[in-house]
Tab-separated table of C-alpha atoms in Angstrom:
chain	number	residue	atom	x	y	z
K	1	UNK	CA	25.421	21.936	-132.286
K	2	UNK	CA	23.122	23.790	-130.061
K	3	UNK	CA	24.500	22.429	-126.903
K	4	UNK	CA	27.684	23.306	-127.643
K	5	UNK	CA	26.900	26.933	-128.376
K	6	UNK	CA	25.194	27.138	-125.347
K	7	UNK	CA	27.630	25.351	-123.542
K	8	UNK	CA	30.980	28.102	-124.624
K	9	UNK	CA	28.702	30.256	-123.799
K	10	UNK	CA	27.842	29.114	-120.770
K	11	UNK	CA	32.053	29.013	-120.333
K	12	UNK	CA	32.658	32.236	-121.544
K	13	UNK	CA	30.094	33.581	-119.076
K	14	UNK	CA	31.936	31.685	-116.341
K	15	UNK	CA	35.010	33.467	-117.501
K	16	UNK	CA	33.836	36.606	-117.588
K	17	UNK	CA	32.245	36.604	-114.094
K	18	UNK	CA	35.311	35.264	-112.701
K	19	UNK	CA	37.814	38.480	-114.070
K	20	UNK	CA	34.781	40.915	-112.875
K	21	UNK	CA	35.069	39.451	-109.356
K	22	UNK	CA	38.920	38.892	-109.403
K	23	UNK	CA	39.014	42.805	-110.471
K	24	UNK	CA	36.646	43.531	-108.027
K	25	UNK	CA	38.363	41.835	-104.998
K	26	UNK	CA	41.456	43.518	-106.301
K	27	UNK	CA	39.728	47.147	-106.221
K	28	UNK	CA	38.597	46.422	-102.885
K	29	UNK	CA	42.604	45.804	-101.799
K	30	UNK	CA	43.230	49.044	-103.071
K	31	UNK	CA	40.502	50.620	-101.003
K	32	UNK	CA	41.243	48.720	-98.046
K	33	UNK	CA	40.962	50.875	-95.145
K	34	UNK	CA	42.912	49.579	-92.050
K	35	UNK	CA	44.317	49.742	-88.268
K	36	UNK	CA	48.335	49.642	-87.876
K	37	UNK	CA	50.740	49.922	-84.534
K	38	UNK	CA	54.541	50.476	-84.804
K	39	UNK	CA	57.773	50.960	-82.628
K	40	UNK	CA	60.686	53.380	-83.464
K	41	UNK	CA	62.908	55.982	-82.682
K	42	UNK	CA	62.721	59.536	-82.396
K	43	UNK	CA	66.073	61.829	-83.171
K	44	UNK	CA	65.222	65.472	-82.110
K	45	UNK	CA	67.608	67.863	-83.849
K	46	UNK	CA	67.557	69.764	-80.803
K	47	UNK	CA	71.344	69.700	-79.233
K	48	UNK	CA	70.530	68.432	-75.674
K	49	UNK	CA	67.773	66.591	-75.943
K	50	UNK	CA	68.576	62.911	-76.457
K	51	UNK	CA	67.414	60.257	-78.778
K	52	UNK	CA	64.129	58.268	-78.048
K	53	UNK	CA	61.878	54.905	-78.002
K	54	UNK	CA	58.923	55.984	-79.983
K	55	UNK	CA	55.728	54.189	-80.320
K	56	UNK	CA	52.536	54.664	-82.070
K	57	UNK	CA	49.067	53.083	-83.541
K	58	UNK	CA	46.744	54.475	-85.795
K	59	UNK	CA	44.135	54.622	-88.684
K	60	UNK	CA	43.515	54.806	-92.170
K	61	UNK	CA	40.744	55.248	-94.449
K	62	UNK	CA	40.780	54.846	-98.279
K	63	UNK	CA	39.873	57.722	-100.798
K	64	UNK	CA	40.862	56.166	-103.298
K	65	UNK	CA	42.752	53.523	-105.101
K	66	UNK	CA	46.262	54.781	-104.017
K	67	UNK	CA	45.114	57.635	-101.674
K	68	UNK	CA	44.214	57.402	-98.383
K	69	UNK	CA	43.908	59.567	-95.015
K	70	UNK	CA	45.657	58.660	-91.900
K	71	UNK	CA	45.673	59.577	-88.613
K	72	UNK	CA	48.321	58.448	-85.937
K	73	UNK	CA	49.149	58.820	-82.674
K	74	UNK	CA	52.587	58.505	-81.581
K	75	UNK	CA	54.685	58.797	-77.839
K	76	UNK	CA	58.156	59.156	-76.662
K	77	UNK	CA	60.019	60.238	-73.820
K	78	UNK	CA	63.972	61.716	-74.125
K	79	UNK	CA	66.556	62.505	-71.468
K	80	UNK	CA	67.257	65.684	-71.144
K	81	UNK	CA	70.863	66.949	-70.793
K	82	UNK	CA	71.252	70.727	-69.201
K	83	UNK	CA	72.149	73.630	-71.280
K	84	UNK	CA	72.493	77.188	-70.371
K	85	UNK	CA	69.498	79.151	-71.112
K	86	UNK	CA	67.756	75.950	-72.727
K	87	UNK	CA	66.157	73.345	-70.753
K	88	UNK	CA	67.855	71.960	-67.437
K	89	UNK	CA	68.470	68.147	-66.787
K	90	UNK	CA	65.341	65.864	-67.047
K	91	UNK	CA	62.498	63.946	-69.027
K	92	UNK	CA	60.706	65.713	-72.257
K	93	UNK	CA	57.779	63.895	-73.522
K	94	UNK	CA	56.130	64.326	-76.628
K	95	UNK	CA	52.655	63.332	-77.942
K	96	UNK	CA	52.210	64.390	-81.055
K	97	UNK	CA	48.770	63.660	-82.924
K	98	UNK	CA	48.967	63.593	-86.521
K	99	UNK	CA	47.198	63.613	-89.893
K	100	UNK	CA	48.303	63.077	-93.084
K	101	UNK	CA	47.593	62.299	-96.525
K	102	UNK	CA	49.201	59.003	-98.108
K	103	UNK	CA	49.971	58.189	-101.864
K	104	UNK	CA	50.604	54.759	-102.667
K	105	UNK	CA	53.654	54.734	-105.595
K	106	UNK	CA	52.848	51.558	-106.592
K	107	UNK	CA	49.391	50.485	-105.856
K	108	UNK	CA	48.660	47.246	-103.518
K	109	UNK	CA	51.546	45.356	-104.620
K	110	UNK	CA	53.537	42.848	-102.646
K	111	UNK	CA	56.155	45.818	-102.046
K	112	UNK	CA	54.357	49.217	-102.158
K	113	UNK	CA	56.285	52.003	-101.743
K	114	UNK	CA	54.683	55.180	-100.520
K	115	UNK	CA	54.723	58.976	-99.248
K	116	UNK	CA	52.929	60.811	-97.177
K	117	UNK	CA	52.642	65.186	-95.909
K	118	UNK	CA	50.112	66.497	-93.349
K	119	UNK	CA	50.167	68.049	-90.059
K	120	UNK	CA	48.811	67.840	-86.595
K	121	UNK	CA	49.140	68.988	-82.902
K	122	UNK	CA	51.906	68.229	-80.413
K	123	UNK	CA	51.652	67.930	-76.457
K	124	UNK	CA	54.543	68.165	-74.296
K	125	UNK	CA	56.135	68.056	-71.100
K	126	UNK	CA	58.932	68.328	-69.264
K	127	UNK	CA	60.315	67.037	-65.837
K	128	UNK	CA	63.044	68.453	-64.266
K	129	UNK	CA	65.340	66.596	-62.804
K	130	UNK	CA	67.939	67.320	-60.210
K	131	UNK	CA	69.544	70.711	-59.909
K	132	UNK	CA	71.461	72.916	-57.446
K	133	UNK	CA	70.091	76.070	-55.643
K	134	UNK	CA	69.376	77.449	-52.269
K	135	UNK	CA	66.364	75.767	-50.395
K	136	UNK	CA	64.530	79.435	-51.199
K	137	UNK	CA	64.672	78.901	-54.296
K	138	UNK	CA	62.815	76.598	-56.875
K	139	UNK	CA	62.803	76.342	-60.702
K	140	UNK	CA	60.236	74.832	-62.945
K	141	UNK	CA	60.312	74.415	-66.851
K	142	UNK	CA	57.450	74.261	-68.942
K	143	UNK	CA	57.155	73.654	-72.861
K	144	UNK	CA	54.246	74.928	-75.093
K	145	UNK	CA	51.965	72.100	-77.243
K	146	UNK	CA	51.162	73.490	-80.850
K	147	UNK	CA	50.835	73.100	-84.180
K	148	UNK	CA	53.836	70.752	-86.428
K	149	UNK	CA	53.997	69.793	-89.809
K	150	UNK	CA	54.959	66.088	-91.240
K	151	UNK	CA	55.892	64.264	-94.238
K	152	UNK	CA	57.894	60.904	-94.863
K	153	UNK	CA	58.125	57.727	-97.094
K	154	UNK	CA	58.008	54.641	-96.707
K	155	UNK	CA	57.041	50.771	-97.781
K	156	UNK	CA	54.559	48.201	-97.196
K	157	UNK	CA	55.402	44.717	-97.409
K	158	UNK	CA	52.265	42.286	-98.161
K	159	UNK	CA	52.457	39.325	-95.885
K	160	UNK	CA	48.437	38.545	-96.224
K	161	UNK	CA	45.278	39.547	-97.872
K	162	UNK	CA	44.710	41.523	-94.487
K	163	UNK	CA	47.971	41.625	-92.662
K	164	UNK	CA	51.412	43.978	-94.088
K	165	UNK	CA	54.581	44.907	-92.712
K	166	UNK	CA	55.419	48.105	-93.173
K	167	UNK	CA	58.486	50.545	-92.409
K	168	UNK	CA	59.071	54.400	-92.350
K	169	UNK	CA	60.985	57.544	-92.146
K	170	UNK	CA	59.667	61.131	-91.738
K	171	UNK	CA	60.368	64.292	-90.264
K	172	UNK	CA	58.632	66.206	-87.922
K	173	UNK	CA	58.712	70.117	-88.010
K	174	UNK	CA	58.074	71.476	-84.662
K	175	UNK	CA	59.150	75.061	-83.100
K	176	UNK	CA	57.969	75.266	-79.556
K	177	UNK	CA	58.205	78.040	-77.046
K	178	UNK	CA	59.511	76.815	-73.540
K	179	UNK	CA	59.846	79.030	-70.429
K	180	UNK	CA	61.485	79.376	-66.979
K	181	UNK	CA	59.698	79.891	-63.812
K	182	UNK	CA	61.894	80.528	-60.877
K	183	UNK	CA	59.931	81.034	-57.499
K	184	UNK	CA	62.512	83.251	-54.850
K	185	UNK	CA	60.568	83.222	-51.748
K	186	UNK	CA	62.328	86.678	-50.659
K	187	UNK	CA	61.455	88.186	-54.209
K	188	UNK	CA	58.630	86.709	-55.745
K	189	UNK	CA	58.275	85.120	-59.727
K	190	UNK	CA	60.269	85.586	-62.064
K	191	UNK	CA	59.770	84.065	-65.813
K	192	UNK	CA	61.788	83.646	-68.207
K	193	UNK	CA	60.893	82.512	-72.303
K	194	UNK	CA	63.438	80.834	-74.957
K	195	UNK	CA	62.531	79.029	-78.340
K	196	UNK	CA	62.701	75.430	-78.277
K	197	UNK	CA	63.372	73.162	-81.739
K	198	UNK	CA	61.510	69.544	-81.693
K	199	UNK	CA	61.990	69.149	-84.734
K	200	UNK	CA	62.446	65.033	-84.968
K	201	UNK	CA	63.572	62.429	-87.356
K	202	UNK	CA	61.304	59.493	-86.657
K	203	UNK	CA	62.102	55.936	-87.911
K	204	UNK	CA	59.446	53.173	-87.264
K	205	UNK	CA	58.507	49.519	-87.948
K	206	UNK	CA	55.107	48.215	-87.697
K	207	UNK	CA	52.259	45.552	-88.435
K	208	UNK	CA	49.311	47.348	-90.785
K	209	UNK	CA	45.832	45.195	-91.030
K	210	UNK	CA	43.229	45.928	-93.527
K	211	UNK	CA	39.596	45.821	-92.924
């Protein structure tokens, strides 16, 4: 009778240690901080400026069980088509470096939705391209980096215990202020400023991998 007290017991004990470090494996999924790299498009709303191949890697770190902090860093060049007073023919490229807060919908699930809203700092620059003018004369475009803001949704698809596929939309609010420099050899510098919308859709696919 005694050693089969101590034997349930000895069961129920086994049980019990086994749900505590099930549980705890699963907590530690939710907290799962993690590296991720994606490919995309960008579709500034910007008339002229043409859609791009956008790419991207970055990091996030848990806070909690369905909150986490991200940052990203994320490329793409777009062709350029000329409009008057806007930006002539040529190559924009942006850099934009982000940071955002994510909320998991669903927890670590094998399809967790999620959303995300931050903000962050974007680089540009432009290249003209070819244009026609006297051999006095020479223009160059420049656009200002600055502050946007960001926010999207998307899903992550569980494929391991450290490896998810994930995809995304989100928008990127950006007002930039470009300007004109046109050098006249016979009459010096003369500059000229218009506002600029970046403003992009972005659309991406990627691999995530958890720590």
């Amino acid at each position: 009778m005694i050693l089969s007290r101590m034997k349930k017991k000895r069961e129920i004990l086994i049980i019990v240690f086994c749900l505590i470090f099930l549980r705890t494996q699963s907590f530690s999924q939710d907290l799962g901080s993690g590296f991720h790299a994606k490919v995309g498009g960008s579709f500034p709303k910007e008339g002229n400026v043409q859609a791009g191949f956008e790419s991207g890697f970055g990091f996030s770190f848990a806070l909690g069980r369905k909150l986490s902090l991200s940052f990203d860093f994320v490329y793409w060049k777009s062709d350029v088509k000329e409009r008057v007073g806007k930006l002539h023919n040529g190559t924009l490229s942006i850099t934009p470096f982000l940071l955002s807060l994510q909320y998991s919908l669903a927890g670590e699930r094998f399809l967790s939705p999620y959303i995300f809203l931050g903000s962050g700092f974007v680089f540009s620059s432009f290249e003209i391209g070819g244009y026609i003018s006297i051999p006095e004369i020479k223009i160059h475009q420049k656009v200002k980096n600055g502050p946007a803001f960001y926010l999207g949704t998307g899903a992550n698809l569980r494929l391991t215990r450290n490896l998810s596929f994930f995809g995304e939309m989100s928008y990127l609010l950006r007002k930039a202020g470009a300007e004109t420099i046109i050098t006249d050899m016979n009459f010096g510098v003369s500059r000229r400023e218009f506002p600029l919308d970046l403003s992009s859709f972005l659309f991406g696919l990627g691999l995530k991998y958890f720590f």
